[in-house]
Amino acid sequence: MKNVLILGGGGREHAIAEKLRKSDKVGKIFCLPGNAGISEIAECKDISPMDFDAVYDFIEGCDFKATPVDMVVVASDDPLAKGMVDFLTEKGIRAFGPTKKAAELEWSKSYAKDFMYRHGIPTAKSASFDTYKEALAYVERQEYPCVIKADGLALGKGVIICNDFDEAKKALSDIMLDKYFGESGSRVVVEEFMKGKEVSVLAFTDGKTIVPMVSAQDHKKIYDGDEGPNTGGMGAFSPSAAYTDEVRADFEKNVMYPTLRGLIEDGIEYKGVIYFGLMITDSGVKVVEYNSRFGDPETQVVLPRLDGDLYEIFDAVIDGRLADVPVKWYDNCAVCVIMASEGYPYAYEKGFDITIDNPKNVTLYHAGTRYFGDRLVTNGGRVIGVTATADTIEEARRIAYVGVARVHFKGEYFRTDIGLNL
Ligand code: AMP
Ligand code: GLY
């Protein structure tokens, strides 16, 4: 039996932990920092995945005979961008996830754009700027709407869609002069606006073989009907109806394999998950963004559909033998509804009691929750994701919302149209 440490503490990490728990190869699961839900199935400790030395000390401190940490799953973007996988590998610890260099596909949008141009991968036209003055001169000549992005990581919030020059000017000044997203905004990418349906496709790769997972769609906006500001994701469903066989063939031929070939040509060994954020446009599938990890909340609808052993897949990815492992999926559908704190994605209060009244046929993936003594309380913007699987999206949606009605906390907020926007 192998013991696994997961770094992170959201709904995605809870879904990963749940799936690993089903593997008969997995013994104990640890999670840093985890959350209340994860602590039911894993040993959690309040250590930040960004504190590399503390993570290492935790691993070293585990009882080496009874429960050595055999594998570390680095699930979130910040520690990947800071080189956690490189750090652990140097210390002789098996880690799942890309190196810092490989993860650059996510942590620098300008690098990702150059990568796509270099390797002929379809994406929106764009230009990158390091000074406000040059960026401003460029946006004066653009057609609108156009999209302005902070180059670095910004919790999914560093993308502004501008409808006219005044909005673009404000966006540039917010990002580059007022540093809304800190150093992530020292460089900006200005991009052509793409029209179409968005689909997320995640894929496992060991650097030689790439295997796509089932498709998903997330609902990024806070309000029903895709209105209001962007969030980390208010819900998701899988599969996406927009991801037809034709779209899939286009994606695999023109995006997925060229991405792997491009990485190999550039001398980058990418091991882990590549998240392809896609726009299905009139002129074919284009890449909106790459992420170097599982998506949140996509993972909460994709992993429940995996008909196989996640540990075995992770293990094969690390060893470079993904081609030998079957990756199969159930022929079903999944819907996840996120219950959030009032005020999210802006300021919100924490510490409200959560009551859960025996929901049936759903899985609750905890995000911002913790135990305060033996009280279960809210501890973040996104609190709990309620996931259901069924034969159809409609049925999964119905069951998920029955589950939502059985979870309560002060100020609870959720969208009522998750899974409707097919
Ligand atoms: P990103 O963080 O790059 O995925 O952008 C966040 C969201 O902004 C995406 O999921 C899209 O909804 C939107 N977006 C980003 N780039 C574009 C684009 N070029 N055209 C249209 N929408 C975009
Ligand atoms: N759901 C989008 C992301 O994980 O970045």
PDB file of N, CA and C in Angstrom, residues 134-183:
ATOM      1  N   GLU A 134       3.379  51.645 -24.442  1.00  0.00           N
ATOM      2  CA  GLU A 134       3.284  50.851 -25.680  1.00  0.00           C
ATOM      3  C   GLU A 134       1.951  50.120 -25.763  1.00  0.00           C
ATOM      4  N   ALA A 135       1.515  49.601 -24.622  1.00  0.00           N
ATOM      5  CA  ALA A 135       0.242  48.864 -24.602  1.00  0.00           C
ATOM      6  C   ALA A 135      -0.905  49.798 -24.982  1.00  0.00           C
ATOM      7  N   LEU A 136      -0.848  51.011 -24.435  1.00  0.00           N
ATOM      8  CA  LEU A 136      -1.915  51.986 -24.704  1.00  0.00           C
ATOM      9  C   LEU A 136      -1.946  52.350 -26.195  1.00  0.00           C
ATOM     10  N   ALA A 137      -0.764  52.564 -26.749  1.00  0.00           N
ATOM     11  CA  ALA A 137      -0.700  52.912 -28.179  1.00  0.00           C
ATOM     12  C   ALA A 137      -1.297  51.783 -29.012  1.00  0.00           C
ATOM     13  N   TYR A 138      -1.078  50.543 -28.597  1.00  0.00           N
ATOM     14  CA  TYR A 138      -1.582  49.385 -29.341  1.00  0.00           C
ATOM     15  C   TYR A 138      -3.105  49.291 -29.239  1.00  0.00           C
ATOM     16  N   VAL A 139      -3.651  49.464 -28.019  1.00  0.00           N
ATOM     17  CA  VAL A 139      -5.105  49.283 -27.877  1.00  0.00           C
ATOM     18  C   VAL A 139      -5.885  50.405 -28.581  1.00  0.00           C
ATOM     19  N   GLU A 140      -5.227  51.526 -28.815  1.00  0.00           N
ATOM     20  CA  GLU A 140      -5.881  52.602 -29.567  1.00  0.00           C
ATOM     21  C   GLU A 140      -6.245  52.153 -30.978  1.00  0.00           C
ATOM     22  N   ARG A 141      -5.466  51.207 -31.497  1.00  0.00           N
ATOM     23  CA  ARG A 141      -5.659  50.772 -32.881  1.00  0.00           C
ATOM     24  C   ARG A 141      -6.454  49.466 -32.985  1.00  0.00           C
ATOM     25  N   GLN A 142      -6.965  48.957 -31.834  1.00  0.00           N
ATOM     26  CA  GLN A 142      -7.643  47.655 -31.864  1.00  0.00           C
ATOM     27  C   GLN A 142      -9.119  47.755 -32.207  1.00  0.00           C
ATOM     28  N   GLU A 143      -9.657  46.632 -32.674  1.00  0.00           N
ATOM     29  CA  GLU A 143     -11.109  46.521 -32.797  1.00  0.00           C
ATOM     30  C   GLU A 143     -11.656  46.053 -31.462  1.00  0.00           C
ATOM     31  N   TYR A 144     -12.904  46.434 -31.166  1.00  0.00           N
ATOM     32  CA  TYR A 144     -13.507  46.041 -29.884  1.00  0.00           C
ATOM     33  C   TYR A 144     -14.701  45.141 -30.100  1.00  0.00           C
ATOM     34  N   PRO A 145     -15.012  44.241 -29.117  1.00  0.00           N
ATOM     35  CA  PRO A 145     -14.299  44.075 -27.857  1.00  0.00           C
ATOM     36  C   PRO A 145     -12.894  43.475 -28.050  1.00  0.00           C
ATOM     37  N   CYS A 146     -12.013  43.778 -27.101  1.00  0.00           N
ATOM     38  CA  CYS A 146     -10.725  43.096 -27.067  1.00  0.00           C
ATOM     39  C   CYS A 146     -10.463  42.648 -25.630  1.00  0.00           C
ATOM     40  N   VAL A 147      -9.485  41.795 -25.458  1.00  0.00           N
ATOM     41  CA  VAL A 147      -9.279  41.161 -24.155  1.00  0.00           C
ATOM     42  C   VAL A 147      -7.895  41.538 -23.642  1.00  0.00           C
ATOM     43  N   ILE A 148      -7.839  42.010 -22.400  1.00  0.00           N
ATOM     44  CA  ILE A 148      -6.554  42.376 -21.802  1.00  0.00           C
ATOM     45  C   ILE A 148      -6.293  41.453 -20.615  1.00  0.00           C
ATOM     46  N   LYS A 149      -5.087  40.862 -20.597  1.00  0.00           N
ATOM     47  CA  LYS A 149      -4.778  39.866 -19.565  1.00  0.00           C
ATOM     48  C   LYS A 149      -3.468  40.201 -18.859  1.00  0.00           C
ATOM     49  N   ALA A 150      -3.485  40.112 -17.539  1.00  0.00           N
ATOM     50  CA  ALA A 150      -2.228  40.155 -16.795  1.00  0.00           C
ATOM     51  C   ALA A 150      -1.455  38.899 -17.180  1.00  0.00           C
ATOM     52  N   ASP A 151      -0.141  39.026 -17.348  1.00  0.00           N
ATOM     53  CA  ASP A 151       0.638  37.899 -17.855  1.00  0.00           C
ATOM     54  C   ASP A 151       0.695  36.724 -16.876  1.00  0.00           C
ATOM     55  N   GLY A 152       0.801  37.037 -15.585  1.00  0.00           N
ATOM     56  CA  GLY A 152       1.056  35.974 -14.599  1.00  0.00           C
ATOM     57  C   GLY A 152      -0.214  35.442 -13.955  1.00  0.00           C
ATOM     58  N   LEU A 153      -0.030  34.654 -12.888  1.00  0.00           N
ATOM     59  CA  LEU A 153      -1.170  34.049 -12.189  1.00  0.00           C
ATOM     60  C   LEU A 153      -1.942  35.127 -11.433  1.00  0.00           C
ATOM     61  N   ALA A 154      -3.276  35.071 -11.507  1.00  0.00           N
ATOM     62  CA  ALA A 154      -4.079  36.099 -10.830  1.00  0.00           C
ATOM     63  C   ALA A 154      -5.402  35.510 -10.343  1.00  0.00           C
ATOM     64  N   LEU A 155      -5.349  34.292  -9.824  1.00  0.00           N
ATOM     65  CA  LEU A 155      -6.534  33.632  -9.263  1.00  0.00           C
ATOM     66  C   LEU A 155      -7.702  33.612 -10.249  1.00  0.00           C
ATOM     67  N   GLY A 156      -7.382  33.514 -11.533  1.00  0.00           N
ATOM     68  CA  GLY A 156      -8.430  33.475 -12.557  1.00  0.00           C
ATOM     69  C   GLY A 156      -9.121  34.807 -12.783  1.00  0.00           C
ATOM     70  N   LYS A 157      -8.595  35.872 -12.167  1.00  0.00           N
ATOM     71  CA  LYS A 157      -9.290  37.158 -12.271  1.00  0.00           C
ATOM     72  C   LYS A 157      -8.567  38.174 -13.146  1.00  0.00           C
ATOM     73  N   GLY A 158      -7.411  37.805 -13.669  1.00  0.00           N
ATOM     74  CA  GLY A 158      -6.593  38.787 -14.384  1.00  0.00           C
ATOM     75  C   GLY A 158      -6.950  38.975 -15.847  1.00  0.00           C
ATOM     76  N   VAL A 159      -8.191  38.666 -16.224  1.00  0.00           N
ATOM     77  CA  VAL A 159      -8.608  38.794 -17.619  1.00  0.00           C
ATOM     78  C   VAL A 159      -9.763  39.791 -17.702  1.00  0.00           C
ATOM     79  N   ILE A 160      -9.592  40.826 -18.511  1.00  0.00           N
ATOM     80  CA  ILE A 160     -10.644  41.846 -18.600  1.00  0.00           C
ATOM     81  C   ILE A 160     -11.082  41.967 -20.058  1.00  0.00           C
ATOM     82  N   ILE A 161     -12.382  41.803 -20.281  1.00  0.00           N
ATOM     83  CA  ILE A 161     -12.921  41.964 -21.630  1.00  0.00           C
ATOM     84  C   ILE A 161     -13.371  43.417 -21.766  1.00  0.00           C
ATOM     85  N   CYS A 162     -12.798  44.119 -22.744  1.00  0.00           N
ATOM     86  CA  CYS A 162     -13.032  45.564 -22.866  1.00  0.00           C
ATOM     87  C   CYS A 162     -13.891  45.842 -24.094  1.00  0.00           C
ATOM     88  N   ASN A 163     -14.947  46.640 -23.890  1.00  0.00           N
ATOM     89  CA  ASN A 163     -15.878  46.918 -24.987  1.00  0.00           C
ATOM     90  C   ASN A 163     -15.511  48.149 -25.803  1.00  0.00           C
ATOM     91  N   ASP A 164     -14.667  49.017 -25.245  1.00  0.00           N
ATOM     92  CA  ASP A 164     -14.234  50.183 -26.013  1.00  0.00           C
ATOM     93  C   ASP A 164     -12.878  50.661 -25.501  1.00  0.00           C
ATOM     94  N   PHE A 165     -12.361  51.664 -26.142  1.00  0.00           N
ATOM     95  CA  PHE A 165     -11.012  52.143 -25.806  1.00  0.00           C
ATOM     96  C   PHE A 165     -10.923  52.621 -24.349  1.00  0.00           C
ATOM     97  N   ASP A 166     -11.971  53.296 -23.865  1.00  0.00           N
ATOM     98  CA  ASP A 166     -11.925  53.797 -22.479  1.00  0.00           C
ATOM     99  C   ASP A 166     -11.787  52.647 -21.479  1.00  0.00           C
ATOM    100  N   GLU A 167     -12.531  51.581 -21.735  1.00  0.00           N
ATOM    101  CA  GLU A 167     -12.419  50.416 -20.834  1.00  0.00           C
ATOM    102  C   GLU A 167     -11.032  49.795 -20.915  1.00  0.00           C
ATOM    103  N   ALA A 168     -10.489  49.755 -22.126  1.00  0.00           N
ATOM    104  CA  ALA A 168      -9.157  49.173 -22.295  1.00  0.00           C
ATOM    105  C   ALA A 168      -8.105  50.020 -21.571  1.00  0.00           C
ATOM    106  N   LYS A 169      -8.254  51.332 -21.672  1.00  0.00           N
ATOM    107  CA  LYS A 169      -7.310  52.241 -21.014  1.00  0.00           C
ATOM    108  C   LYS A 169      -7.361  52.027 -19.498  1.00  0.00           C
ATOM    109  N   LYS A 170      -8.589  51.899 -18.984  1.00  0.00           N
ATOM    110  CA  LYS A 170      -8.738  51.687 -17.534  1.00  0.00           C
ATOM    111  C   LYS A 170      -8.132  50.338 -17.122  1.00  0.00           C
ATOM    112  N   ALA A 171      -8.394  49.313 -17.952  1.00  0.00           N
ATOM    113  CA  ALA A 171      -7.864  47.979 -17.629  1.00  0.00           C
ATOM    114  C   ALA A 171      -6.338  48.017 -17.589  1.00  0.00           C
ATOM    115  N   LEU A 172      -5.729  48.673 -18.563  1.00  0.00           N
ATOM    116  CA  LEU A 172      -4.262  48.748 -18.603  1.00  0.00           C
ATOM    117  C   LEU A 172      -3.728  49.498 -17.399  1.00  0.00           C
ATOM    118  N   SER A 173      -4.418  50.573 -17.046  1.00  0.00           N
ATOM    119  CA  SER A 173      -3.924  51.344 -15.909  1.00  0.00           C
ATOM    120  C   SER A 173      -4.119  50.570 -14.607  1.00  0.00           C
ATOM    121  N   ASP A 174      -5.262  49.850 -14.461  1.00  0.00           N
ATOM    122  CA  ASP A 174      -5.467  49.010 -13.270  1.00  0.00           C
ATOM    123  C   ASP A 174      -4.376  47.944 -13.154  1.00  0.00           C
ATOM    124  N   ILE A 175      -4.107  47.299 -14.283  1.00  0.00           N
ATOM    125  CA  ILE A 175      -3.177  46.160 -14.229  1.00  0.00           C
ATOM    126  C   ILE A 175      -1.725  46.626 -14.140  1.00  0.00           C
ATOM    127  N   MET A 176      -1.344  47.603 -15.016  1.00  0.00           N
ATOM    128  CA  MET A 176       0.083  47.928 -15.139  1.00  0.00           C
ATOM    129  C   MET A 176       0.542  49.034 -14.198  1.00  0.00           C
ATOM    130  N   LEU A 177      -0.332  50.007 -13.933  1.00  0.00           N
ATOM    131  CA  LEU A 177       0.101  51.122 -13.083  1.00  0.00           C
ATOM    132  C   LEU A 177      -0.309  50.888 -11.635  1.00  0.00           C
ATOM    133  N   ASP A 178      -1.581  50.508 -11.429  1.00  0.00           N
ATOM    134  CA  ASP A 178      -2.052  50.324 -10.049  1.00  0.00           C
ATOM    135  C   ASP A 178      -1.804  48.915  -9.526  1.00  0.00           C
ATOM    136  N   LYS A 179      -1.309  48.035 -10.399  1.00  0.00           N
ATOM    137  CA  LYS A 179      -0.862  46.690  -9.980  1.00  0.00           C
ATOM    138  C   LYS A 179      -1.933  45.917  -9.204  1.00  0.00           C
ATOM    139  N   TYR A 180      -3.170  45.918  -9.765  1.00  0.00           N
ATOM    140  CA  TYR A 180      -4.252  45.156  -9.134  1.00  0.00           C
ATOM    141  C   TYR A 180      -3.875  43.705  -8.884  1.00  0.00           C
ATOM    142  N   PHE A 181      -3.091  43.147  -9.779  1.00  0.00           N
ATOM    143  CA  PHE A 181      -2.728  41.737  -9.647  1.00  0.00           C
ATOM    144  C   PHE A 181      -1.247  41.601  -9.301  1.00  0.00           C
ATOM    145  N   GLY A 182      -0.691  42.639  -8.670  1.00  0.00           N
ATOM    146  CA  GLY A 182       0.711  42.607  -8.247  1.00  0.00           C
ATOM    147  C   GLY A 182       1.636  42.475  -9.444  1.00  0.00           C
ATOM    148  N   GLU A 183       2.727  41.742  -9.237  1.00  0.00           N
ATOM    149  CA  GLU A 183       3.746  41.599 -10.285  1.00  0.00           C
ATOM    150  C   GLU A 183       3.234  40.811 -11.493  1.00  0.00           C
TER     151      GLU A 183
END
